[in-house]
mmCIF file of C-alpha atoms in Angstrom:
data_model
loop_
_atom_site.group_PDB
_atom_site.id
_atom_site.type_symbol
_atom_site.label_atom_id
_atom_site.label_comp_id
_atom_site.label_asym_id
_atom_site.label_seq_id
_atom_site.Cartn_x
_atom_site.Cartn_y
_atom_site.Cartn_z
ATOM 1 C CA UNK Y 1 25.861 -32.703 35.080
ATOM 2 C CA UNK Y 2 26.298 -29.100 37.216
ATOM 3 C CA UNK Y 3 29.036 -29.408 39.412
ATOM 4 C CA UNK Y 4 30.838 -26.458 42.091
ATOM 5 C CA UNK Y 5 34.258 -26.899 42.762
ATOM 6 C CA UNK Y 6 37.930 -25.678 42.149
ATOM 7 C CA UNK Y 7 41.034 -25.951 40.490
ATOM 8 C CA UNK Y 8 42.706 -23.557 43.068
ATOM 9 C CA UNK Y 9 42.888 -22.779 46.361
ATOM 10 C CA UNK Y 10 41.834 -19.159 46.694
ATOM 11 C CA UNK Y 11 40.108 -16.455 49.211
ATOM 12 C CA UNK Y 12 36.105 -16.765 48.840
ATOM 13 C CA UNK Y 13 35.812 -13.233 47.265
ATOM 14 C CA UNK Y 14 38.216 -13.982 44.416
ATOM 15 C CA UNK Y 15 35.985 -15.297 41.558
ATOM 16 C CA UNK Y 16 38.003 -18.597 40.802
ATOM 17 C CA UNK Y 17 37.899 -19.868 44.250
ATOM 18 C CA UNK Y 18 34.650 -21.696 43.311
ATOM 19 C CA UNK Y 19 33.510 -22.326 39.612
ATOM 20 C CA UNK Y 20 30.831 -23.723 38.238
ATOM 21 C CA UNK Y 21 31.167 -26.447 35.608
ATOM 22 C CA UNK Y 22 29.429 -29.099 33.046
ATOM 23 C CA UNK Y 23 31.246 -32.443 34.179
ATOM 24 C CA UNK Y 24 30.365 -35.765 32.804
ATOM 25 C CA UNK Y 25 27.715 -37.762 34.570
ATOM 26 C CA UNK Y 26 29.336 -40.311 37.165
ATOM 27 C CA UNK Y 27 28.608 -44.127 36.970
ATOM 28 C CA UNK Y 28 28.129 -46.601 39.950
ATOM 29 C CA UNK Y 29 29.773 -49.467 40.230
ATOM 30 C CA UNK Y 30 30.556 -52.233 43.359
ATOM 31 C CA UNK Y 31 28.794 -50.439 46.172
ATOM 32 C CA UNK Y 32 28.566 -47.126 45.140
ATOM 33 C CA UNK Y 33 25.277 -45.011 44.835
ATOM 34 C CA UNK Y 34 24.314 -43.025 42.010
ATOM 35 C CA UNK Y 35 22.063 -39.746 44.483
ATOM 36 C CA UNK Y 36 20.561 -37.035 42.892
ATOM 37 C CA UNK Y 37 21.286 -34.050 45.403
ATOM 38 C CA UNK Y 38 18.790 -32.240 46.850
ATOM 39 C CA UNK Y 39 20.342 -30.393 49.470
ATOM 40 C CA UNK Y 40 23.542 -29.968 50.687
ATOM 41 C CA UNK Y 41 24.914 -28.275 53.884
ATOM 42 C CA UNK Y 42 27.878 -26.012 54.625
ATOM 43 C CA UNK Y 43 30.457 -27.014 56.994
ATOM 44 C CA UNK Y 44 33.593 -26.153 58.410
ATOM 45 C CA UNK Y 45 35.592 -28.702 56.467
ATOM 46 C CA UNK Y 46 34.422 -27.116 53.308
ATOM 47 C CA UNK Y 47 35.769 -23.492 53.798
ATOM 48 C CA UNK Y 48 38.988 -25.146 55.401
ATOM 49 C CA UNK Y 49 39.759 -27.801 52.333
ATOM 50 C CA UNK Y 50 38.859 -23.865 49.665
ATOM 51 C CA UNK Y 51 40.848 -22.351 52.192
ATOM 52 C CA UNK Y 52 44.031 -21.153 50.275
ATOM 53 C CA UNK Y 53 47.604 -22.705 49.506
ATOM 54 C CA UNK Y 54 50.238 -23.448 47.274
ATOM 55 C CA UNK Y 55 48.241 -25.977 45.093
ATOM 56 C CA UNK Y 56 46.518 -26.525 41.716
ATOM 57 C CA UNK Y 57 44.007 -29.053 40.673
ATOM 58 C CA UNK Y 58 43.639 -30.438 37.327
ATOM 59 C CA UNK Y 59 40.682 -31.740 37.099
ATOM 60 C CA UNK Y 60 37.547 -29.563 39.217
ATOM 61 C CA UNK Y 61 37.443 -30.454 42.356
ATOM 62 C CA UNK Y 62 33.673 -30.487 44.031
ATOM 63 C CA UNK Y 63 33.753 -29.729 47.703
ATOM 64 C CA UNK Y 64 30.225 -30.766 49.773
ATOM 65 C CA UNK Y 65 30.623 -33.146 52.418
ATOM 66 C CA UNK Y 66 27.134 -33.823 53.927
ATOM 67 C CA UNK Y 67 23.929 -34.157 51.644
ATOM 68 C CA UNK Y 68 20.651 -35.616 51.252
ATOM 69 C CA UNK Y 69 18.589 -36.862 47.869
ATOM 70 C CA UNK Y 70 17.676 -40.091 45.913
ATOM 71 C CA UNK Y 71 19.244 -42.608 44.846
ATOM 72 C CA UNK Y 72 18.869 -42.937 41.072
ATOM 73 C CA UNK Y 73 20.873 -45.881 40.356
ATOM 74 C CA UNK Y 74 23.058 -48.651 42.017
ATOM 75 C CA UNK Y 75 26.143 -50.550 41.549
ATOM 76 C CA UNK Y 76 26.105 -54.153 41.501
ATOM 77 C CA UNK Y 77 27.475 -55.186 44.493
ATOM 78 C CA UNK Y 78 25.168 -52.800 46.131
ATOM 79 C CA UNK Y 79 22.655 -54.800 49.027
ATOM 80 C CA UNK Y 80 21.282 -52.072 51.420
ATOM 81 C CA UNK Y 81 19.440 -49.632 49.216
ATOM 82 C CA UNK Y 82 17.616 -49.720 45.906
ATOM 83 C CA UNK Y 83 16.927 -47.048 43.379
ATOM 84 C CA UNK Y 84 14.220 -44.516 44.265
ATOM 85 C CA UNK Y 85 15.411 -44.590 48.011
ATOM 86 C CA UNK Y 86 15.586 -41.169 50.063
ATOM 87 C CA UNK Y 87 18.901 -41.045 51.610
ATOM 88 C CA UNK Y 88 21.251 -38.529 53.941
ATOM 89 C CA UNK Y 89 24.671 -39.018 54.414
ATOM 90 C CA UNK Y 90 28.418 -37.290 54.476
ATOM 91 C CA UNK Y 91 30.357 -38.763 51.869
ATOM 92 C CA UNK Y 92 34.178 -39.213 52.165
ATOM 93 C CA UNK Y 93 36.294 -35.875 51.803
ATOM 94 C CA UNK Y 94 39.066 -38.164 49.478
ATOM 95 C CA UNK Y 95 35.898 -38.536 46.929
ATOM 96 C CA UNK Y 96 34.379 -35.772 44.690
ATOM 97 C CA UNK Y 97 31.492 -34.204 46.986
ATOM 98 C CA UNK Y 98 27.806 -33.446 46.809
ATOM 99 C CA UNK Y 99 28.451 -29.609 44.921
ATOM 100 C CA UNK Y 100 26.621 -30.976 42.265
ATOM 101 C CA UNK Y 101 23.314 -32.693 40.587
ATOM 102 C CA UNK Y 102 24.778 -36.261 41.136
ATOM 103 C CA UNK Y 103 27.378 -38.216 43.736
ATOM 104 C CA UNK Y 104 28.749 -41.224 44.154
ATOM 105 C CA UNK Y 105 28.620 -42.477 47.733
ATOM 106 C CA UNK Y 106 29.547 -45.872 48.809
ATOM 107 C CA UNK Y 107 26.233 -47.431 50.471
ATOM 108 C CA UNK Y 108 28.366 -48.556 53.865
ATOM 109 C CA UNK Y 109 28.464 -44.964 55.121
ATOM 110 C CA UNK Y 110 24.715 -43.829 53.438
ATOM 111 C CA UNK Y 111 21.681 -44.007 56.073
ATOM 112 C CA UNK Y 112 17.623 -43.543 55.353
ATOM 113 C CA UNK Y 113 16.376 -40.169 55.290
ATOM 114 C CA UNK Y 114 14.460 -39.428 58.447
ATOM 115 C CA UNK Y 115 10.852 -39.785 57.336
ATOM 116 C CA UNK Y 116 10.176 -36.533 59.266
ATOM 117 C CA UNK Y 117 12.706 -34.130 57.911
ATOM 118 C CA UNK Y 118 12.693 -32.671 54.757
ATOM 119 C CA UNK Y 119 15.456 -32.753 52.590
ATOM 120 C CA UNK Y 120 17.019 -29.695 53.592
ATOM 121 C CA UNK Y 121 16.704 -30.416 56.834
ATOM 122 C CA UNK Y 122 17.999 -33.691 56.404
ATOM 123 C CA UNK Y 123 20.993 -32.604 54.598
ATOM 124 C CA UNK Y 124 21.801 -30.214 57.868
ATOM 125 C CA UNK Y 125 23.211 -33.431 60.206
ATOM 126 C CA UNK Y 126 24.659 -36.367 58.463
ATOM 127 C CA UNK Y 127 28.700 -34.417 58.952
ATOM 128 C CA UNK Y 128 27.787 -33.466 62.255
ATOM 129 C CA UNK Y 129 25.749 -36.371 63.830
ATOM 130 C CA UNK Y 130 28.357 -39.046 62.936
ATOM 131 C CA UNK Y 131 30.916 -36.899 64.528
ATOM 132 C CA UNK Y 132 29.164 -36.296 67.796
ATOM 133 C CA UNK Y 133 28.095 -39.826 67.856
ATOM 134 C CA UNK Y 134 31.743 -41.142 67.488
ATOM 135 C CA UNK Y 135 33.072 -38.979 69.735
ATOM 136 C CA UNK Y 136 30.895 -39.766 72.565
ATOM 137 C CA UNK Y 137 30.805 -43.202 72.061
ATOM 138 C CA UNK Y 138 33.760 -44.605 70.339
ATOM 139 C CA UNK Y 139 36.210 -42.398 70.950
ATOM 140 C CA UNK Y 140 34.942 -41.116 75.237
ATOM 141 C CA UNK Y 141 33.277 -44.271 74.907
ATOM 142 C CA UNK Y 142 30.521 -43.071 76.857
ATOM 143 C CA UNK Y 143 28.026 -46.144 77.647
ATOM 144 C CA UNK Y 144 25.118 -47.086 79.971
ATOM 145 C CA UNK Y 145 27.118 -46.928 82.663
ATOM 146 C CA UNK Y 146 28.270 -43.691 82.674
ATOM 147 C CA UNK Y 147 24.563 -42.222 83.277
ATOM 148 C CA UNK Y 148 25.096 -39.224 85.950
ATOM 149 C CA UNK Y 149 28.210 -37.961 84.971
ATOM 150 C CA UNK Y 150 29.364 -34.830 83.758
ATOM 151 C CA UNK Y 151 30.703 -33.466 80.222
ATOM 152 C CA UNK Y 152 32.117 -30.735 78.870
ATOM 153 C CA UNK Y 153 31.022 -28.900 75.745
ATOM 154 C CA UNK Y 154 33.079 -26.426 73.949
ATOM 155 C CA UNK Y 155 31.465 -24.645 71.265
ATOM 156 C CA UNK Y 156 28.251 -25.609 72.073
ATOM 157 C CA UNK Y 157 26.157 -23.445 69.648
ATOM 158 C CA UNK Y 158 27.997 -24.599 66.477
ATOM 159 C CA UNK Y 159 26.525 -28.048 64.203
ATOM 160 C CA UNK Y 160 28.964 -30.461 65.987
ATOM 161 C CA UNK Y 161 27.709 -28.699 69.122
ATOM 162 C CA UNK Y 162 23.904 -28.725 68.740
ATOM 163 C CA UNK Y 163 23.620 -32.596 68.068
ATOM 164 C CA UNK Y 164 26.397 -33.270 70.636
ATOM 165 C CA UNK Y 165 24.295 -31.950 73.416
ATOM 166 C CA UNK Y 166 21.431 -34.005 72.668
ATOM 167 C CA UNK Y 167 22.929 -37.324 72.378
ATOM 168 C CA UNK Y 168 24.952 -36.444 75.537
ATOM 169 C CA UNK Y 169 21.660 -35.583 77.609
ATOM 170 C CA UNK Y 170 19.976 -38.131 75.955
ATOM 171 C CA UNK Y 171 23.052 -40.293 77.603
ATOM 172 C CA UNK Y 172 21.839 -38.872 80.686
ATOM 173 C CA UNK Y 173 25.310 -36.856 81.623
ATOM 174 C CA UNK Y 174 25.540 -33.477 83.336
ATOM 175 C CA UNK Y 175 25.549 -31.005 80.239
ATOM 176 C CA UNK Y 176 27.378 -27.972 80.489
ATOM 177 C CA UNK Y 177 27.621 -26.391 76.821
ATOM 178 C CA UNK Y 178 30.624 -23.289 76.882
ATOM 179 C CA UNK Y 179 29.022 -20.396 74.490
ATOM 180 C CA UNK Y 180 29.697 -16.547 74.657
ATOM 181 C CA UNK Y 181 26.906 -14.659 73.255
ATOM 182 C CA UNK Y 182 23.517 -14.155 75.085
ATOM 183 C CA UNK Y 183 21.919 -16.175 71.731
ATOM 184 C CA UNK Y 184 24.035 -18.832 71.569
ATOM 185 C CA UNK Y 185 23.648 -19.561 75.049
ATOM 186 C CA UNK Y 186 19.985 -19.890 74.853
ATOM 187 C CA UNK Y 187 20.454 -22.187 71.643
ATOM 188 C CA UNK Y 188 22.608 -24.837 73.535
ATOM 189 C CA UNK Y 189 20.018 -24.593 76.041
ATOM 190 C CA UNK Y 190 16.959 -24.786 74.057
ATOM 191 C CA UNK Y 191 19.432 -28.068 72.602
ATOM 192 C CA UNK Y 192 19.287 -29.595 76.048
ATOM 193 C CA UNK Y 193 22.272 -28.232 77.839
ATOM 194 C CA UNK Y 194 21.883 -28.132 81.737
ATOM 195 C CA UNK Y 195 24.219 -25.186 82.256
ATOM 196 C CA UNK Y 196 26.480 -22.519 79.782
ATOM 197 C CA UNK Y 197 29.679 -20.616 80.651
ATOM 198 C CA UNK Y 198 31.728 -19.057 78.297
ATOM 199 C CA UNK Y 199 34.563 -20.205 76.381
ATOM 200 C CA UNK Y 200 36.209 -16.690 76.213
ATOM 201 C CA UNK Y 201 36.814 -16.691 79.882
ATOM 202 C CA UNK Y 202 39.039 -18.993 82.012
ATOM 203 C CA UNK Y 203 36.653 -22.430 82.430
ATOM 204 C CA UNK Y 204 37.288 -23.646 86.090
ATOM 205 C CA UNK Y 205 35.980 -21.052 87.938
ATOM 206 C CA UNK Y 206 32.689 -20.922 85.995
ATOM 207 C CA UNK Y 207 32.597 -24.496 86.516
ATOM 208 C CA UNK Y 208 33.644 -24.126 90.514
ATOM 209 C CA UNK Y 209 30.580 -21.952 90.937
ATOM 210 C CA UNK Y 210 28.248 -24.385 88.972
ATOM 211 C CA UNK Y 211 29.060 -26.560 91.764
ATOM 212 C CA UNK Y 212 31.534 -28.843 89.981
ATOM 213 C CA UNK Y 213 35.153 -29.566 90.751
ATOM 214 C CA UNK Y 214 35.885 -30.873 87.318
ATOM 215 C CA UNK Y 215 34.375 -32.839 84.985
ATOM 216 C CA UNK Y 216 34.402 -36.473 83.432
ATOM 217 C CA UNK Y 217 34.640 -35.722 79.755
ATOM 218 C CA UNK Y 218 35.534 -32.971 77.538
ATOM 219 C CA UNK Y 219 34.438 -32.631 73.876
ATOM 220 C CA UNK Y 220 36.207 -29.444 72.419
ATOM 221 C CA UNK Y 221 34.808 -28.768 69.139
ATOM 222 C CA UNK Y 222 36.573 -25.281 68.888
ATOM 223 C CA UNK Y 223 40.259 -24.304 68.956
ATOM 224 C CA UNK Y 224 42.322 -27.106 70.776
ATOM 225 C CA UNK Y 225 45.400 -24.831 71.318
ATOM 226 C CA UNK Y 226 43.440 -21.981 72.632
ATOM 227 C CA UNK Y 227 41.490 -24.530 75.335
ATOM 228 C CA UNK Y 228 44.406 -26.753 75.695
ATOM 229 C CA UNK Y 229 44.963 -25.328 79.281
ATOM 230 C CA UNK Y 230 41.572 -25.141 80.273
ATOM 231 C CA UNK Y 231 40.607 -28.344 79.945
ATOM 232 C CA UNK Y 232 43.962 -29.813 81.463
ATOM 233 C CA UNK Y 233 42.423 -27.779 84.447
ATOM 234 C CA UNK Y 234 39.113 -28.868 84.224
ATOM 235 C CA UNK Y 235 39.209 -32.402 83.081
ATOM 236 C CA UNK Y 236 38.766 -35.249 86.001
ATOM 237 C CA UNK Y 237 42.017 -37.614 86.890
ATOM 238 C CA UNK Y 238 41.369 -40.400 84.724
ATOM 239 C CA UNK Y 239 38.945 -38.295 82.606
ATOM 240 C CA UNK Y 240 39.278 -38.516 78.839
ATOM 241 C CA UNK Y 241 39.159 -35.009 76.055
ATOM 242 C CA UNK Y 242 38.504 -35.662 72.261
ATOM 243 C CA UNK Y 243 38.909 -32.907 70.383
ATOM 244 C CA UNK Y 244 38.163 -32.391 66.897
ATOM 245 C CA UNK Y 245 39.817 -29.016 65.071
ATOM 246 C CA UNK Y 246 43.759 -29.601 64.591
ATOM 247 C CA UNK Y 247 45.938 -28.038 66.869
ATOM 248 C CA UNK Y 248 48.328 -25.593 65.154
ATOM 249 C CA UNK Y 249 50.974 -25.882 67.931
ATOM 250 C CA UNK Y 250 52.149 -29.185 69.847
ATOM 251 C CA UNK Y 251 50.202 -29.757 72.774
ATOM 252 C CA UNK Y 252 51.377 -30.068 75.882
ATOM 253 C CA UNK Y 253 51.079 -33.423 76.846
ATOM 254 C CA UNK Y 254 52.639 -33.206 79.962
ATOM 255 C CA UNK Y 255 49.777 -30.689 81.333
ATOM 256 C CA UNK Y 256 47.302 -34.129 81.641
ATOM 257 C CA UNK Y 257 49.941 -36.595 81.901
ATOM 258 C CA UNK Y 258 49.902 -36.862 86.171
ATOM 259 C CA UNK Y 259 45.998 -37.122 85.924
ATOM 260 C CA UNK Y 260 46.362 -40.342 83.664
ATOM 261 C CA UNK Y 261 44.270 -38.717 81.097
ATOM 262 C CA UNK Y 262 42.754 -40.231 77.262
ATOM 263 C CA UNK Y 263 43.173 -38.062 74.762
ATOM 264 C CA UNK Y 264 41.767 -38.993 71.676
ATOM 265 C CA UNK Y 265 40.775 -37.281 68.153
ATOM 266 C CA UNK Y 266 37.650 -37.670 66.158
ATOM 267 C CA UNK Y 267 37.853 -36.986 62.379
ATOM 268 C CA UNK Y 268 34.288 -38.786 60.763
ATOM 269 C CA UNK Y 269 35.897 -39.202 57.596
ATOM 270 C CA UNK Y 270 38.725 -41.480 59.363
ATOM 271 C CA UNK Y 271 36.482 -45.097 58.211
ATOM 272 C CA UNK Y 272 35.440 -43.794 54.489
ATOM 273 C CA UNK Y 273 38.838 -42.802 53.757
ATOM 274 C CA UNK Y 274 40.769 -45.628 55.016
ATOM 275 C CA UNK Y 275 38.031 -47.961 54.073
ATOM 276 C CA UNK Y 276 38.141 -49.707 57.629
ATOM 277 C CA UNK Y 277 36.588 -52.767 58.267
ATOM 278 C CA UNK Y 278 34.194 -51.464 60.590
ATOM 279 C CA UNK Y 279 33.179 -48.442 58.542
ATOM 280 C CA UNK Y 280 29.334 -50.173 57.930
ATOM 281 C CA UNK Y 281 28.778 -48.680 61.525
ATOM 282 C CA UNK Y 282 28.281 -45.091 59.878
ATOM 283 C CA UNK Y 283 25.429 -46.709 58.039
ATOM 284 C CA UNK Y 284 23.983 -48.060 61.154
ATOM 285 C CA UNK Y 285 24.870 -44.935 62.922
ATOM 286 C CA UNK Y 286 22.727 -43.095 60.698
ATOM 287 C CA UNK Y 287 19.811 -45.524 61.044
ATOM 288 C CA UNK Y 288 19.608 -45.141 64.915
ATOM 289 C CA UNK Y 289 20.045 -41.271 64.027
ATOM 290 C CA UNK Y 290 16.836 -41.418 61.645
ATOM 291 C CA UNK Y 291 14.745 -43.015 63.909
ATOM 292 C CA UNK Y 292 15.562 -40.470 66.955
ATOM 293 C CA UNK Y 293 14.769 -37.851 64.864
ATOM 294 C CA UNK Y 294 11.439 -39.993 63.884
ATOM 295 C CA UNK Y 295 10.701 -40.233 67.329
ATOM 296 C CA UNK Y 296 11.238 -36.800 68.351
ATOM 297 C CA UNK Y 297 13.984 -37.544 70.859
ATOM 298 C CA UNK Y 298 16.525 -35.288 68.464
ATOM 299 C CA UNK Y 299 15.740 -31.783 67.377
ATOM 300 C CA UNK Y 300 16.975 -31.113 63.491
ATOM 301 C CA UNK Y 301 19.551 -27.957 63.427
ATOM 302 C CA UNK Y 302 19.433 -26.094 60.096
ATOM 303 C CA UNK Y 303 18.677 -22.514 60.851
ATOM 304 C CA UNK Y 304 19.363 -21.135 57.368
ATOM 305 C CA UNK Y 305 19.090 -22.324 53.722
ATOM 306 C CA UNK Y 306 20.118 -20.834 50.913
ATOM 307 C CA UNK Y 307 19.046 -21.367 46.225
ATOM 308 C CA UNK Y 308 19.637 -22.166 44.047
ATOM 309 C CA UNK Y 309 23.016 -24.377 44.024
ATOM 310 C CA UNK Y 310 25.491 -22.378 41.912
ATOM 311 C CA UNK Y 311 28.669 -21.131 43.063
ATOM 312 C CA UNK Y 312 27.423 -17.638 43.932
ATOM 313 C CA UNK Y 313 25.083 -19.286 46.645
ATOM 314 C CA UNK Y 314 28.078 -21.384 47.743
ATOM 315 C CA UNK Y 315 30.771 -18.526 47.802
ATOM 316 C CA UNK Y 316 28.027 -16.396 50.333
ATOM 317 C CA UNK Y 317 27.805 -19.827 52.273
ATOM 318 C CA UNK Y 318 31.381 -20.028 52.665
ATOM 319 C CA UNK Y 319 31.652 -16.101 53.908
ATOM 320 C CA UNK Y 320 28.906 -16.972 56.066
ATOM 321 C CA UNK Y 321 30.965 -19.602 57.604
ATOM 322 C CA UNK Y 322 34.253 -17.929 57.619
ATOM 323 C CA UNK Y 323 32.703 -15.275 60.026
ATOM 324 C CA UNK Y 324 32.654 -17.475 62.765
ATOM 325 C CA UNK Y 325 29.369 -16.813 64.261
ATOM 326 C CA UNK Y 326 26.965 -19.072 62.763
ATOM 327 C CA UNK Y 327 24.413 -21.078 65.453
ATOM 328 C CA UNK Y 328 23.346 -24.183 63.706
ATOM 329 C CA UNK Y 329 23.367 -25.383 60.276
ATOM 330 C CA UNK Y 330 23.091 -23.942 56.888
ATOM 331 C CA UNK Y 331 21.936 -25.450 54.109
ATOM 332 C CA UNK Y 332 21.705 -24.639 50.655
ATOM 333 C CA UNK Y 333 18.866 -26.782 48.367
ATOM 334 C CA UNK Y 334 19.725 -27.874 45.000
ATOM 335 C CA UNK Y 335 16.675 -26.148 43.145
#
């Protein structure tokens, strides 16, 4: 089969740091799916795993961490889907990824394509609906309950971002999406968001004249460092932050410790990887996820594709990425 990857870790102009090879066909076994790729999407993760350092691979390494297509053939401990099924999902970043015609993706973390998106459009939310999903509700552990209260955005205009708002109004909570540019303000609105200030000023004052004090929850989605005091400001005594982008420096603990603050992390790939018990909830994440879309309670958020899938079309998705002002998802269909 056609498959993207790299064998080292390299600047997206240099022509090595993705290359397109002929790799041998993978076989399913236990629960693992054989899917044909249709689409993939481009996220953060990918340009951050290309991004470069000392280290060589020695066999290609395919990047792609959120895809949709059909599932050509099973393994045999396999129960939940059966050959011909249209499927979305985001793999597990220790696995080889969806750069190519075929993937193996263990069935436990592989949900039903929404019947009313189209592959491309499915491929755009698998990465980033699990990851606003767990961070609202498993890690904030946002429930019924918590109807009325108030959350936190920041980075509201990215993929993470886009879903995030919805399930959080959806949730019924306050919304108030950070964003900086006049566009990407109007996106987290159009998304849901009750209010926008931006992330590139200092966040409690905007918030003071919005009328709130603090706020319940924070979900920072962009630079943890760079917020780090901003939301020890803003956040609620016994609030709770998840974050999701490492911090380069230590944070300060101390800055949240007197308001008996959570702080948590979210990484989606935490239950593939370390093949937790529980990780079968990504599956039925995914489900619930189909059917909101089928419904019309979520809006899809691709807002660019990109063909055919070679590395050329990935390398201009990755510079795409790397500039840092992308609003929604792109996509790039396997034609």
């Amino acid at each position: 089969m056609k498959a993207i990857g790299l064998y080292r870790y390299l600047p997206i102009d240099d022509k090595e740091s993705l290359v397109e090879e002929q790799v041998p066909d993978p076989v399913p076994s236990g629960r693992d799916l054989l899917i044909e790729v249709k689409a993939v999407s481009v996220n953060p993760v990918d340009t951050k795993v290309r991004a470069p350092k000392d280290k060589t691979e020695e066999a290609l390494r395919i990047l792609g961490f959120d895809a949709s297509g059909v599932v050509k053939a099973v393994g045999e401990d396999c129960v939940l889907f059966d050959v011909g099924d249209e499927v979305y999902y985001a793999g597990n970043i220790a696995r080889q990824g969806s750069n190519a015609e075929f993937q193996l993706v263990d069935e436990r973390i592989v949900g039903p394509k929404p019947k009313s998106l189209s592959f491309a459009e499915a491929a755009a939310m698998p990465l980033t609906s699990i990851t606003a999903w767990e961070a609202l509700f498993d890690r904030l552990r946002i429930s019924e309950g918590d109807a009325g209260k108030s959350i936190l955005l920041i980075g509201g205009a990215g993929g993470v971002g886009s879903i995030a708002i919805q399930l959080a109004a959806k949730a019924n909570l306050n919304v108030i999406a950070t964003a900086s540019r006049q566009e990407t303000a109007a996106w987290c609105k159009s998304m849901g968001a009750h209010h926008t200030i931006n992330h590139k000023q200092e966040l409690l004052p905007q918030l003071q004249e919005l009328g709130y004090k603090d706020v319940d929850y924070i979900f920072c989605m962009a630079d943890t460092n760079e917020h780090w005091d901003g939301m020890a400001a803003c956040i609620k005594p016994q609030g709770a932050i998840c974050a999701i982008v490492e911090n380069k420096r230590p944070l300060d603990m101390g800055k949240i410790r007197s308001k008996s603050v959570t702080f948590s992390w979210e990484l989606m790939f935490t239950r593939p990887v370390f093949q937790t018990e529980d990780q079968i909830e990504q599956h039925r994440l995914l489900i619930d996820i189909a059917a909101m879309f089928d419904r019309g309670e979520l809006k899809q958020t691709m807002t660019k594709t990109l063909s055919p899938m070679n590395a050329e079309t990935l390398k201009e998705g990755h510079r795409l990425l790397e500039q840092g002002n992308m609003i929604g998802k792109l996509v790039i269909i396997n034609e």
